Amino acid sequence: MVEKRLLEKEDLFKIQSVSNPQLSPNDKEAVFIKTKIDEKENQYFSEIFHLDVETEKVTQWTFGNERISSPKWSPNGEQVAFISNRNEKSQLYMINKSGGEARKITNLESGINSFSWSPCGEKIWITGSLKEDASFTDQAEKEKEDKEQPKAYIVDKMRYKADGVKGHGLKKQGVHTQIAILSLNDESIEQFSEGTHSHSLYDISPDGTKVIIGVNREEQDDYNFSQPLIMVDVETKEETVLVNHEGYYGGAKFSYDGRYIAYSGSDAAFKNATHSHVYIYDIESGTTQNLTESIDCPVGDYAVADTQQGIDAPSIVWTQANDLYFQLSNLGDVQLYYASLEGAIYPASPEGEHVYDYTVSKDGQFAIIAVSNPTFPGELFVYEIAKGERKQVTHFNDEWLNEVILSKPEPIVYESTNDLQVHGWLMKPANFEENKKYPLVVEIHGGPHTMYANSFFHELQLLAAQGYGVLYVNPRGSHGYSQEFVNGVRGDYGGGDYEDIMAGLDFVLGEETWIDETRLGVTGGSYGGFMTNWIVGHTNRFKAAVTQRSISNWVSFFGVSDIGYYFTPWQIGTDMVDPEKLWEHSPLKYAKNIDTPLLILHSELDFRCPIEQAEQLFITLKSMGKETSFVRFPDNNHNLSRTGTPNLRIERLDQIVSWFEQYLG
């Protein structure tokens, strides 16, 4: 029996992420993706594996240093197509079930974004980026011309940049996503969509005669956030609009018999805090029903975590009997749910866990689900739905789990202001001993419309391994609860949400004698960074704080963030017409009150919460003689903690741990 050790920062390199299960047409085998972080290469690499569902034998199919996504079986089940960046650009590849090397299918200068098999198996529909005057066939030549010399970037719209876009976050001008049809016989490409708008491809009908696309053809899209879903006749190009009003809709999928289309999404009644639902469009009658209208929690996966990579769970999966499966976030769980067209809806997987990816057999008898919980990073299970029985079929993390000591979070429910019930978790230090006192760190998630969940979180486990208790809660504004609850933060940043977090702290201090209330820390990123800034400006109860990718000044955020001009009025309730209100909700206004030693972490290529937010806070605090430090991470965006450069993810964790060690002991 090997003596277990405490978890370390570098365990990020040992945890394997298993995702993208895809059943073959015969439902007897599947492929999936395993992603790991290569410490030597300082990169993320992924591989395709094959699963024999009956024998549970797992076989590795690809072995290169590459990132792979979207594995999809051919209609006859003999090949698997996938997207790989093995030659820098993301191109389409195909591998035969019988063996052999994967073959490169596309060679487009800008690569491809997505693809879907045509039901005939002789064609593949693809999407890719094109300049307005280019086609897929002459794309390479046009792109080379553009690279000859730099050009001025002329801005005439507010939505001109985006976090995560390479370079300086600037979107390519005059470039749009278009749809094309690739013939596998001669690898010729026929362009299907055109114009000056970007198109999404969702599904092809079972008989191959219709496709579902998403496209917004409005010329001025600064304040237009809709993406109409349209069914298009492949031959005539005749269009039938499925939904066309403000909101977020996608994931559209034809039923096996071709009569229905299911899709998920939300209207804009509560802006980006609106619950998502499952909708069914009946092609014969032209009517739409909201299948999940009676459920007061959101369809989809809103969990935050830091080890799962490359997740691409379907929005909805049909069975041949016209039943449906989808994910639903509820009270910190992400479960697989079942629904019938007649209105029956119920959970199809257990509570207390995070189903972060899945696929369902055509007869609906079983699913392959990727499951995580707070002490389990995630593996694949074959799950017999009707029996409620399942068996683990991948074991990539078994050896690692046998090495480390993990802290098991205990769920808590407590009362905040206005008799509001708030849900969260408390972790004891991993080496907990009775009758000893320990420091406590409060962690605050981003969003704010996401949620902490019954899922594995390396950062939280690391703090527990370092001897800290960890409190993490879902204050108002979090998803997974009622529409009223998730909307409760809008227009009230630093109000009820602050009260919820502090009430949670008071609750555990009253219940747990092992917590040393003289050694309290607080940290969070994005919205959690805003709230960390706000907390230390409104109380001195915390002895150390770490703010990450934060908002400190809503006045400047309005103009510098890629989403600032619309996110600010959505969340704060006003814009630059009322800068006084923006300033009232800005942590920077209360900098003079900050006596808590504050570490500021920020990525230099963060265009969601730009680094100037950190710069303002740091210089202000430093000028006032406050205890603070500022760490900048080069070449990384808003997602450093989840998908950032591996060595800088380790450095980030080291900075957090070192700061708390210095001030909390």
XYZ file of C-alpha atoms in Angstrom:
665
model
C 0.000 0.000 0.000
C 1.594 3.251 -1.166
C 1.457 6.058 1.397
C -0.578 8.897 -0.039
C 0.804 12.415 -0.421
C -0.704 15.863 -0.444
C -1.774 17.318 -3.778
C 0.660 19.747 -5.441
C 0.516 22.492 -8.071
C 2.289 20.258 -10.567
C -0.465 17.657 -10.330
C -2.098 19.672 -13.114
C 0.305 17.780 -15.382
C -0.833 14.388 -14.092
C -4.606 14.823 -14.281
C -6.065 13.523 -17.550
C -9.201 15.023 -19.093
C -11.574 12.566 -20.793
C -14.289 13.987 -23.049
C -16.210 13.906 -26.342
C -17.680 10.368 -26.245
C -19.194 9.542 -29.655
C -21.152 6.355 -30.267
C -20.845 4.706 -33.664
C -23.979 4.099 -35.780
C -24.171 0.512 -34.491
C -24.026 1.685 -30.838
C -21.479 -1.052 -30.121
C -18.355 1.086 -30.104
C -17.350 4.651 -29.430
C -14.484 7.061 -29.737
C -13.479 9.763 -27.271
C -10.695 12.264 -26.607
C -8.148 12.291 -23.808
C -6.303 15.556 -23.168
C -3.186 16.022 -21.077
C -0.801 18.882 -20.330
C 2.730 18.149 -21.492
C 5.076 19.740 -18.957
C 8.163 19.535 -21.172
C 6.487 21.014 -24.257
C 4.413 23.420 -22.134
C 1.351 22.610 -24.261
C -1.955 20.751 -24.255
C -2.082 17.585 -26.366
C -5.027 15.297 -27.078
C -5.515 11.840 -28.535
C -8.380 9.776 -29.897
C -9.221 6.521 -28.146
C -11.611 3.754 -29.189
C -13.990 1.957 -26.812
C -15.609 -1.406 -27.462
C -18.839 -0.946 -25.503
C -19.460 -4.675 -25.040
C -15.945 -5.761 -23.985
C -14.998 -2.386 -22.453
C -11.647 -2.594 -24.221
C -10.010 0.810 -24.745
C -7.534 1.284 -27.606
C -5.502 4.354 -28.489
C -5.897 5.478 -32.119
C -3.760 8.606 -32.445
C -0.367 9.374 -30.909
C 0.833 12.768 -32.189
C 1.541 16.002 -30.340
C -1.604 17.805 -31.466
C -4.940 19.183 -30.340
C -7.903 17.164 -31.590
C -11.587 18.052 -31.478
C -14.988 16.967 -32.823
C -14.497 13.272 -33.615
C -17.512 12.078 -35.640
C -18.303 8.672 -37.111
C -19.147 8.288 -40.783
C -22.731 7.123 -41.464
C -21.497 3.593 -42.263
C -19.372 3.453 -39.101
C -16.152 2.695 -40.970
C -14.316 6.006 -40.504
C -13.977 8.774 -37.960
C -13.399 12.347 -39.086
C -11.907 14.894 -36.708
C -10.289 18.333 -36.558
C -6.575 18.532 -35.728
C -3.950 21.269 -35.573
C -1.068 18.850 -36.224
C 0.096 21.114 -39.064
C -0.607 24.387 -37.217
C -3.941 25.198 -38.892
C -7.031 23.277 -37.804
C -7.801 20.944 -40.695
C -10.104 17.987 -41.262
C -8.604 14.493 -40.957
C -10.041 11.012 -41.324
C -8.975 7.713 -39.827
C -10.251 4.247 -40.746
C -11.679 1.979 -38.089
C -9.628 -0.865 -39.505
C -6.388 0.961 -38.737
C -3.699 3.004 -40.408
C -2.614 6.625 -40.300
C -5.087 9.472 -40.318
C -5.445 11.163 -43.706
C -5.605 14.931 -44.147
C -8.779 15.953 -46.017
C -8.658 19.768 -46.145
C -5.813 22.155 -46.801
C -7.415 25.568 -46.334
C -5.256 28.544 -45.445
C -7.475 29.555 -42.519
C -8.350 25.978 -41.606
C -11.882 24.874 -40.731
C -14.089 25.709 -37.777
C -16.550 22.799 -37.732
C -17.993 19.989 -39.838
C -20.879 17.520 -40.132
C -21.214 14.334 -42.166
C -23.853 14.250 -44.882
C -26.166 11.245 -44.304
C -25.035 9.776 -47.642
C -21.487 9.456 -46.304
C -20.019 10.817 -49.541
C -19.915 14.461 -48.501
C -18.944 16.473 -45.447
C -20.341 19.907 -44.669
C -17.677 22.288 -43.328
C -17.479 25.839 -42.016
C -14.467 28.098 -42.350
C -13.420 31.743 -42.360
C -13.391 33.632 -45.660
C -12.786 37.208 -46.714
C -15.753 38.817 -48.426
C -14.222 38.608 -51.905
C -12.839 35.074 -51.537
C -14.108 31.548 -52.051
C -12.948 28.304 -50.483
C -11.122 27.351 -53.683
C -9.007 30.523 -53.980
C -8.671 31.202 -50.256
C -4.954 30.386 -50.003
C -3.948 32.879 -52.692
C -6.043 35.692 -51.207
C -4.695 35.118 -47.704
C -1.079 35.292 -48.912
C -1.712 38.654 -50.549
C -2.971 40.079 -47.266
C 0.178 39.080 -45.399
C 2.563 41.116 -47.526
C 2.435 44.320 -45.465
C 0.669 45.689 -42.382
C -2.547 47.652 -42.749
C -4.351 50.208 -40.641
C -7.287 48.861 -38.658
C -10.302 51.103 -39.166
C -12.970 50.748 -36.486
C -16.589 51.608 -37.251
C -18.386 49.230 -34.884
C -18.182 48.719 -31.137
C -17.930 44.926 -31.400
C -14.543 44.980 -33.076
C -12.477 42.958 -30.617
C -12.869 39.825 -28.534
C -11.004 38.095 -25.738
C -9.105 35.073 -27.014
C -8.552 36.385 -30.544
C -4.861 36.093 -31.390
C -2.800 39.235 -31.565
C -4.406 42.213 -29.917
C -7.908 40.801 -29.716
C -8.897 42.492 -32.965
C -11.400 40.641 -35.101
C -10.435 40.134 -38.742
C -12.195 42.743 -40.817
C -14.207 41.624 -43.784
C -13.909 37.982 -42.697
C -16.973 35.819 -42.131
C -17.683 32.170 -41.399
C -19.163 30.445 -44.448
C -20.549 26.977 -45.117
C -19.339 24.639 -47.875
C -19.816 21.045 -49.021
C -16.739 18.858 -49.385
C -16.978 15.909 -51.771
C -14.963 12.938 -50.516
C -14.743 11.449 -54.009
C -12.538 14.177 -55.449
C -12.088 16.506 -52.421
C -13.718 19.351 -54.348
C -15.435 22.087 -52.343
C -18.746 23.689 -53.250
C -19.584 26.867 -51.359
C -23.087 26.873 -49.873
C -23.394 30.205 -48.040
C -22.149 33.619 -49.088
C -22.418 37.292 -48.282
C -21.165 39.584 -45.553
C -22.497 37.661 -42.554
C -21.155 34.744 -40.516
C -22.984 31.424 -40.630
C -23.163 28.542 -38.174
C -23.999 24.993 -39.280
C -26.017 22.921 -36.815
C -27.399 19.811 -38.486
C -28.399 18.053 -41.711
C -31.759 16.321 -42.042
C -31.787 12.491 -42.141
C -32.562 12.523 -45.868
C -29.907 15.151 -46.567
C -32.325 17.607 -48.178
C -32.325 20.286 -45.467
C -29.816 21.948 -43.176
C -30.181 24.099 -40.078
C -28.016 27.192 -40.005
C -27.644 30.204 -37.762
C -27.103 33.641 -39.286
C -27.755 37.246 -38.283
C -28.105 39.385 -41.390
C -28.555 42.694 -39.601
C -26.061 45.274 -40.853
C -25.681 47.007 -37.498
C -25.010 44.327 -34.905
C -23.533 46.336 -32.018
C -26.742 45.901 -30.036
C -28.183 42.911 -31.869
C -27.294 39.716 -30.049
C -29.663 37.313 -31.757
C -28.754 34.534 -34.115
C -31.843 33.407 -36.015
C -32.088 29.657 -36.619
C -33.116 28.842 -40.173
C -33.948 25.598 -41.969
C -32.686 25.745 -45.551
C -33.635 23.511 -48.481
C -30.325 22.270 -49.919
C -31.482 22.337 -53.544
C -33.703 25.432 -53.713
C -32.124 27.445 -50.858
C -35.674 28.153 -49.638
C -35.580 29.216 -45.991
C -37.890 28.479 -43.063
C -37.256 30.546 -39.945
C -37.351 28.522 -36.716
C -36.698 31.377 -34.308
C -35.847 35.007 -34.959
C -35.967 37.259 -31.932
C -33.506 38.648 -29.447
C -31.818 35.946 -27.414
C -29.337 33.079 -27.629
C -30.318 29.925 -29.505
C -28.322 27.021 -30.896
C -27.593 23.306 -30.693
C -30.358 22.547 -33.208
C -30.836 18.872 -34.057
C -33.249 16.965 -36.322
C -35.143 13.997 -34.883
C -34.390 10.609 -36.472
C -37.642 10.685 -38.441
C -36.959 14.222 -39.660
C -40.249 15.637 -38.372
C -38.965 17.646 -35.397
C -36.120 19.999 -34.645
C -34.951 20.452 -31.069
C -32.841 23.398 -30.029
C -31.859 25.127 -26.811
C -31.566 28.745 -25.821
C -33.104 31.694 -24.074
C -34.822 34.936 -24.855
C -33.413 38.219 -23.554
C -35.996 38.879 -20.837
C -33.218 39.019 -18.226
C -30.396 39.672 -20.691
C -27.559 37.147 -20.181
C -29.089 35.975 -16.897
C -32.104 34.409 -18.634
C -32.664 30.675 -18.135
C -32.118 28.471 -21.175
C -34.800 25.985 -22.256
C -35.320 23.158 -24.738
C -37.611 24.025 -27.650
C -39.257 21.676 -30.158
C -40.195 22.836 -33.647
C -42.737 20.648 -35.465
C -41.933 20.845 -39.179
C -45.369 19.550 -40.207
C -47.385 22.076 -38.211
C -44.823 24.876 -38.038
C -45.421 25.220 -34.285
C -42.902 25.517 -31.441
C -43.209 24.388 -27.838
C -41.028 25.144 -24.845
C -40.449 21.655 -23.483
C -38.856 22.736 -20.191
C -41.032 25.736 -19.401
C -42.109 24.276 -16.061
C -38.529 23.881 -14.778
C -37.138 26.900 -12.914
C -33.441 26.199 -13.506
C -31.341 26.409 -16.668
C -30.800 23.818 -19.386
C -27.091 23.312 -20.021
C -23.849 23.051 -18.067
C -22.957 26.171 -16.057
C -20.348 24.603 -13.773
C -16.928 26.194 -13.337
C -13.861 23.978 -12.972
C -10.203 23.984 -14.003
C -9.141 20.515 -15.185
C -11.623 19.459 -17.864
C -10.414 20.307 -21.376
C -12.011 20.388 -24.811
C -15.556 19.765 -23.646
C -18.092 19.762 -26.486
C -21.253 18.298 -25.012
C -24.304 18.241 -27.301
C -27.137 20.593 -26.425
C -29.719 17.866 -27.058
C -29.677 14.205 -28.112
C -32.689 12.490 -29.718
C -33.594 8.825 -29.532
C -35.366 6.975 -32.352
C -38.547 7.023 -30.244
C -38.468 10.840 -30.303
C -37.437 11.163 -26.689
C -34.714 13.604 -25.735
C -31.768 13.952 -23.373
C -29.984 17.118 -22.271
C -27.955 18.560 -19.388
C -29.554 20.629 -16.649
C -27.817 22.656 -13.907
C -29.610 22.399 -10.586
C -28.452 23.116 -7.016
C -24.783 22.559 -7.841
C -25.406 19.413 -9.881
C -25.207 19.016 -13.634
C -27.392 16.031 -14.449
C -28.532 14.261 -17.580
C -32.262 14.822 -18.003
C -34.872 12.901 -19.988
C -37.894 14.434 -21.720
C -40.691 13.193 -23.950
C -42.681 15.229 -26.465
C -45.729 14.639 -24.264
C -44.143 16.650 -21.460
C -42.621 14.050 -19.128
C -39.341 15.379 -17.701
C -37.121 13.863 -15.026
C -33.457 13.444 -14.095
C -31.807 10.466 -15.755
C -28.554 10.515 -13.760
C -27.814 10.725 -10.018
C -27.402 13.817 -7.862
C -24.105 14.957 -6.376
C -22.014 15.049 -9.537
C -21.182 16.839 -12.767
C -22.090 15.126 -16.057
C -19.910 17.267 -18.314
C -20.219 15.327 -21.579
C -22.412 12.555 -22.924
C -23.813 10.551 -25.827
C -26.944 8.381 -25.895
C -27.714 5.198 -27.844
C -30.373 5.415 -30.540
C -32.787 3.242 -28.547
C -32.239 5.312 -25.416
C -31.286 2.286 -23.360
C -27.841 3.464 -22.366
C -25.555 6.468 -22.449
C -21.842 7.033 -22.256
C -21.353 9.853 -19.789
C -18.283 11.771 -18.645
C -18.664 12.259 -14.899
C -16.768 14.259 -12.311
C -17.319 14.966 -8.628
C -15.364 17.000 -6.050
C -12.860 14.198 -5.431
C -12.896 12.645 -8.924
C -11.479 14.506 -11.971
C -13.617 12.645 -14.473
C -13.870 9.423 -16.462
C -16.284 7.757 -18.866
C -19.060 5.440 -17.690
C -21.435 3.218 -19.626
C -24.750 3.990 -17.990
C -27.847 1.805 -18.343
C -30.434 4.516 -17.955
C -33.553 2.513 -17.112
C -31.748 0.389 -14.516
C -29.776 3.263 -13.070
C -26.663 1.100 -13.253
C -23.304 2.124 -14.640
C -19.771 0.903 -15.027
C -16.593 2.913 -15.277
C -14.877 2.148 -18.589
C -11.885 4.497 -18.550
C -9.293 4.633 -15.777
C -6.769 7.263 -16.818
C -6.755 8.952 -13.410
C -6.824 5.832 -11.219
C -3.098 5.778 -10.506
C -3.032 9.455 -9.637
C -6.077 9.160 -7.366
C -4.284 6.404 -5.458
C -1.358 8.764 -4.853
C -3.002 11.856 -3.427
C -4.981 12.888 -0.382
C -8.071 14.856 -1.336
C -10.446 16.878 0.802
C -14.130 16.017 0.438
C -16.273 19.181 0.430
C -19.317 19.195 2.675
C -22.432 20.869 1.234
C -23.944 23.671 3.272
C -27.215 25.592 3.077
C -27.650 28.777 5.054
C -29.897 31.808 5.322
C -28.851 35.196 3.989
C -30.698 38.529 4.042
C -34.377 38.574 3.145
C -34.643 34.919 4.269
C -32.811 33.845 1.115
C -31.471 30.287 1.097
C -27.909 30.078 -0.262
C -26.023 26.929 -1.183
C -22.298 26.214 -0.970
C -19.521 23.906 0.196
C -16.910 23.832 2.951
C -13.639 21.928 2.600
C -11.493 21.039 5.579
C -7.715 21.061 5.164
C -6.536 17.811 3.598
C -4.373 17.034 6.642
C -7.082 18.032 9.113
C -6.579 17.157 12.770
C -9.144 17.589 15.512
C -8.605 20.295 18.116
C -6.401 22.359 15.808
C -7.139 25.796 14.340
C -6.793 26.413 10.616
C -6.992 29.461 8.339
C -9.890 29.707 5.874
C -9.927 30.984 2.286
C -13.183 32.143 0.670
C -13.249 31.489 -3.102
C -15.643 33.425 -5.380
C -16.513 32.263 -8.900
C -16.673 34.411 -12.036
C -19.595 35.100 -14.311
C -21.484 35.961 -12.224
C -23.976 33.744 -14.076
C -22.112 30.470 -13.564
C -21.986 28.185 -10.556
C -19.700 26.201 -8.315
C -20.699 22.580 -8.694
C -20.172 19.043 -7.497
C -17.146 18.884 -9.763
C -13.400 18.482 -9.316
C -11.474 21.724 -8.825
C -7.688 21.458 -8.633
C -7.182 24.983 -7.243
C -9.541 24.373 -4.322
C -7.900 21.037 -3.559
C -4.480 22.699 -3.674
C -5.495 25.220 -1.022
C -6.842 22.382 1.148
C -3.547 20.521 0.654
C -1.690 23.637 1.836
C -3.580 23.524 5.128
C -6.447 25.907 4.435
C -10.124 25.394 4.855
C -11.959 26.495 1.713
C -15.424 28.036 1.594
C -17.088 28.440 -1.784
C -20.728 29.397 -2.262
C -23.186 30.310 -4.997
C -24.432 33.812 -4.068
C -27.363 35.443 -5.837
C -26.438 35.870 -9.484
C -25.265 32.256 -9.689
C -26.865 29.813 -12.091
C -28.413 26.480 -11.135
C -31.172 28.100 -9.104
C -34.383 30.011 -9.792
C -34.739 32.748 -12.404
C -35.276 35.225 -9.582
C -32.074 34.087 -7.883
C -29.813 34.332 -10.947
C -31.282 37.727 -11.825
C -30.860 38.963 -8.245
C -27.386 40.437 -8.770
C -28.255 42.609 -11.755
C -28.323 46.252 -10.749
C -27.102 45.321 -7.272
C -23.400 44.420 -7.609
C -21.866 44.604 -4.144
C -25.281 44.450 -2.488
C -27.124 41.187 -1.941
C -24.285 39.145 -3.439
C -21.845 40.622 -0.885
C -24.338 39.874 1.891
C -24.690 36.256 0.701
C -20.942 35.660 0.782
C -20.472 37.253 4.194
C -23.503 35.373 5.567
C -21.874 32.160 4.397
C -18.700 33.088 6.236
C -20.633 33.889 9.402
C -22.517 30.614 9.100
C -19.417 28.393 8.958
C -17.695 30.392 11.695
C -20.685 29.714 13.890
C -20.762 26.009 13.034
C -17.077 25.050 12.861
C -14.733 25.581 15.804
C -11.608 24.633 13.817
C -11.663 27.842 11.732
C -9.314 30.578 12.973
C -11.290 33.752 12.319
C -8.131 35.835 12.719
C -6.671 34.165 9.606
C -9.193 34.620 6.815
C -8.371 35.009 3.115
C -10.474 35.776 0.054
C -9.872 35.342 -3.670
C -11.720 35.132 -6.961
C -11.445 35.827 -10.673
C -13.400 38.008 -13.127
C -16.681 38.730 -11.296
C -14.988 36.960 -8.368
C -12.150 39.455 -8.738
C -14.612 42.350 -8.683
C -16.164 40.913 -5.540
C -12.756 40.396 -3.910
C -11.963 44.069 -4.592
C -15.361 45.080 -3.252
C -15.058 42.986 -0.102
C -11.682 44.368 0.967
C -13.011 47.880 0.370
C -15.955 47.258 2.681
C -14.563 45.110 5.509
C -11.246 44.446 7.236
C -12.191 40.932 8.335
C -9.835 39.331 5.833
C -6.104 39.288 6.536
C -5.099 38.624 2.902
C -6.733 38.785 -0.511
C -5.870 37.828 -4.084
C -7.818 39.482 -6.904
C -7.610 37.936 -10.367
C -8.608 39.251 -13.838
C -10.820 41.676 -11.984
C -13.009 44.704 -12.567
C -12.091 47.715 -10.461
C -13.648 50.618 -12.372
C -16.947 50.331 -14.256
C -16.467 53.771 -15.819
C -13.377 52.729 -17.796
C -14.540 49.119 -18.171
C -17.444 50.405 -20.263
C -15.071 51.513 -23.019
C -12.131 49.126 -22.827
C -13.683 45.666 -22.371
C -14.746 43.705 -25.443
C -18.192 43.431 -23.825
C -18.133 46.552 -21.664
C -20.547 48.764 -23.563
C -23.424 46.284 -23.269
C -22.451 44.132 -20.276
C -22.223 47.195 -18.039
C -25.840 48.346 -18.537
C -27.003 44.733 -18.404
C -25.371 44.198 -15.026
C -25.096 47.607 -13.370
C -28.239 49.051 -14.916
C -26.795 52.097 -16.617
C -24.106 53.347 -18.989
C -22.066 56.534 -19.400
C -25.241 58.581 -19.181
C -24.933 58.039 -15.425
C -21.217 57.683 -14.609
C -21.961 58.454 -10.972
C -23.817 55.165 -10.622
C -21.005 53.282 -12.368
C -18.528 54.870 -9.979
C -20.747 54.001 -7.002
C -20.403 50.300 -7.885
C -16.658 50.534 -8.655
C -14.285 49.017 -6.070
C -11.713 51.666 -7.003
C -13.902 54.296 -5.331
C -13.346 52.540 -2.007
C -9.585 51.990 -2.390
C -8.857 54.325 0.509
C -10.682 51.876 2.786
C -8.563 48.884 1.766
C -6.250 47.781 4.566
C -6.121 44.106 3.555
C -2.854 43.100 1.836
C -3.971 42.609 -1.781
C -2.198 40.615 -4.502
C -3.320 41.565 -8.022
C -3.015 38.930 -10.781
C -3.846 39.751 -14.409
C -3.122 38.508 -17.932
C -1.751 41.032 -20.392
C -3.940 39.854 -23.282
C -7.157 39.844 -21.261
C -9.669 41.814 -23.328
C -12.688 40.750 -21.263
C -11.421 42.478 -18.125
C -8.482 44.404 -19.598
C -5.292 44.734 -17.598
C -5.808 48.475 -17.191
C -8.343 47.517 -14.515
C -5.504 45.952 -12.520
C -3.116 48.781 -13.322
C -5.524 51.411 -11.971
C -6.061 49.452 -8.779
C -2.371 48.761 -8.196
C -1.172 52.334 -8.794
C -3.991 53.737 -6.669
C -3.227 51.430 -3.745
C 0.519 51.905 -4.076
C 0.136 55.691 -4.140
C -1.824 55.449 -0.900
C 0.890 53.375 0.760
C -1.234 50.205 0.868
C 0.208 46.691 1.054
C -0.118 45.353 -2.498
C 1.715 43.533 -5.267
C 0.990 43.173 -8.988
C 1.813 40.152 -11.176
C 1.361 40.325 -14.972
C 1.117 37.200 -17.116
C 2.293 37.696 -20.731
C 0.660 36.208 -23.843
C -2.441 35.002 -22.001
C -6.102 35.997 -22.025
C -9.017 35.944 -19.596
C -8.896 32.132 -19.354
C -5.410 31.751 -17.883
C -6.622 29.676 -14.920
C -8.437 27.147 -17.123
C -6.731 26.936 -20.516
C -3.708 29.215 -20.187
C -0.032 28.508 -20.848
C 0.749 25.605 -18.481
C 3.867 27.016 -16.782
C 2.042 30.294 -16.129
C -0.886 28.406 -14.646
C 1.599 26.894 -12.197
C 3.125 30.323 -11.529
C -0.343 31.735 -10.873
C -1.064 29.029 -8.303
C 2.336 29.589 -6.717
C 1.624 33.313 -6.372
C -1.731 32.629 -4.687
C -0.325 30.069 -2.277
C 2.716 32.200 -1.429
C 0.610 35.293 -0.706
C -1.695 33.439 1.645
C 1.258 31.717 3.315
C 2.889 35.094 3.920
C -0.145 36.695 5.530
C -2.179 33.822 6.949
C 0.707 31.680 8.185
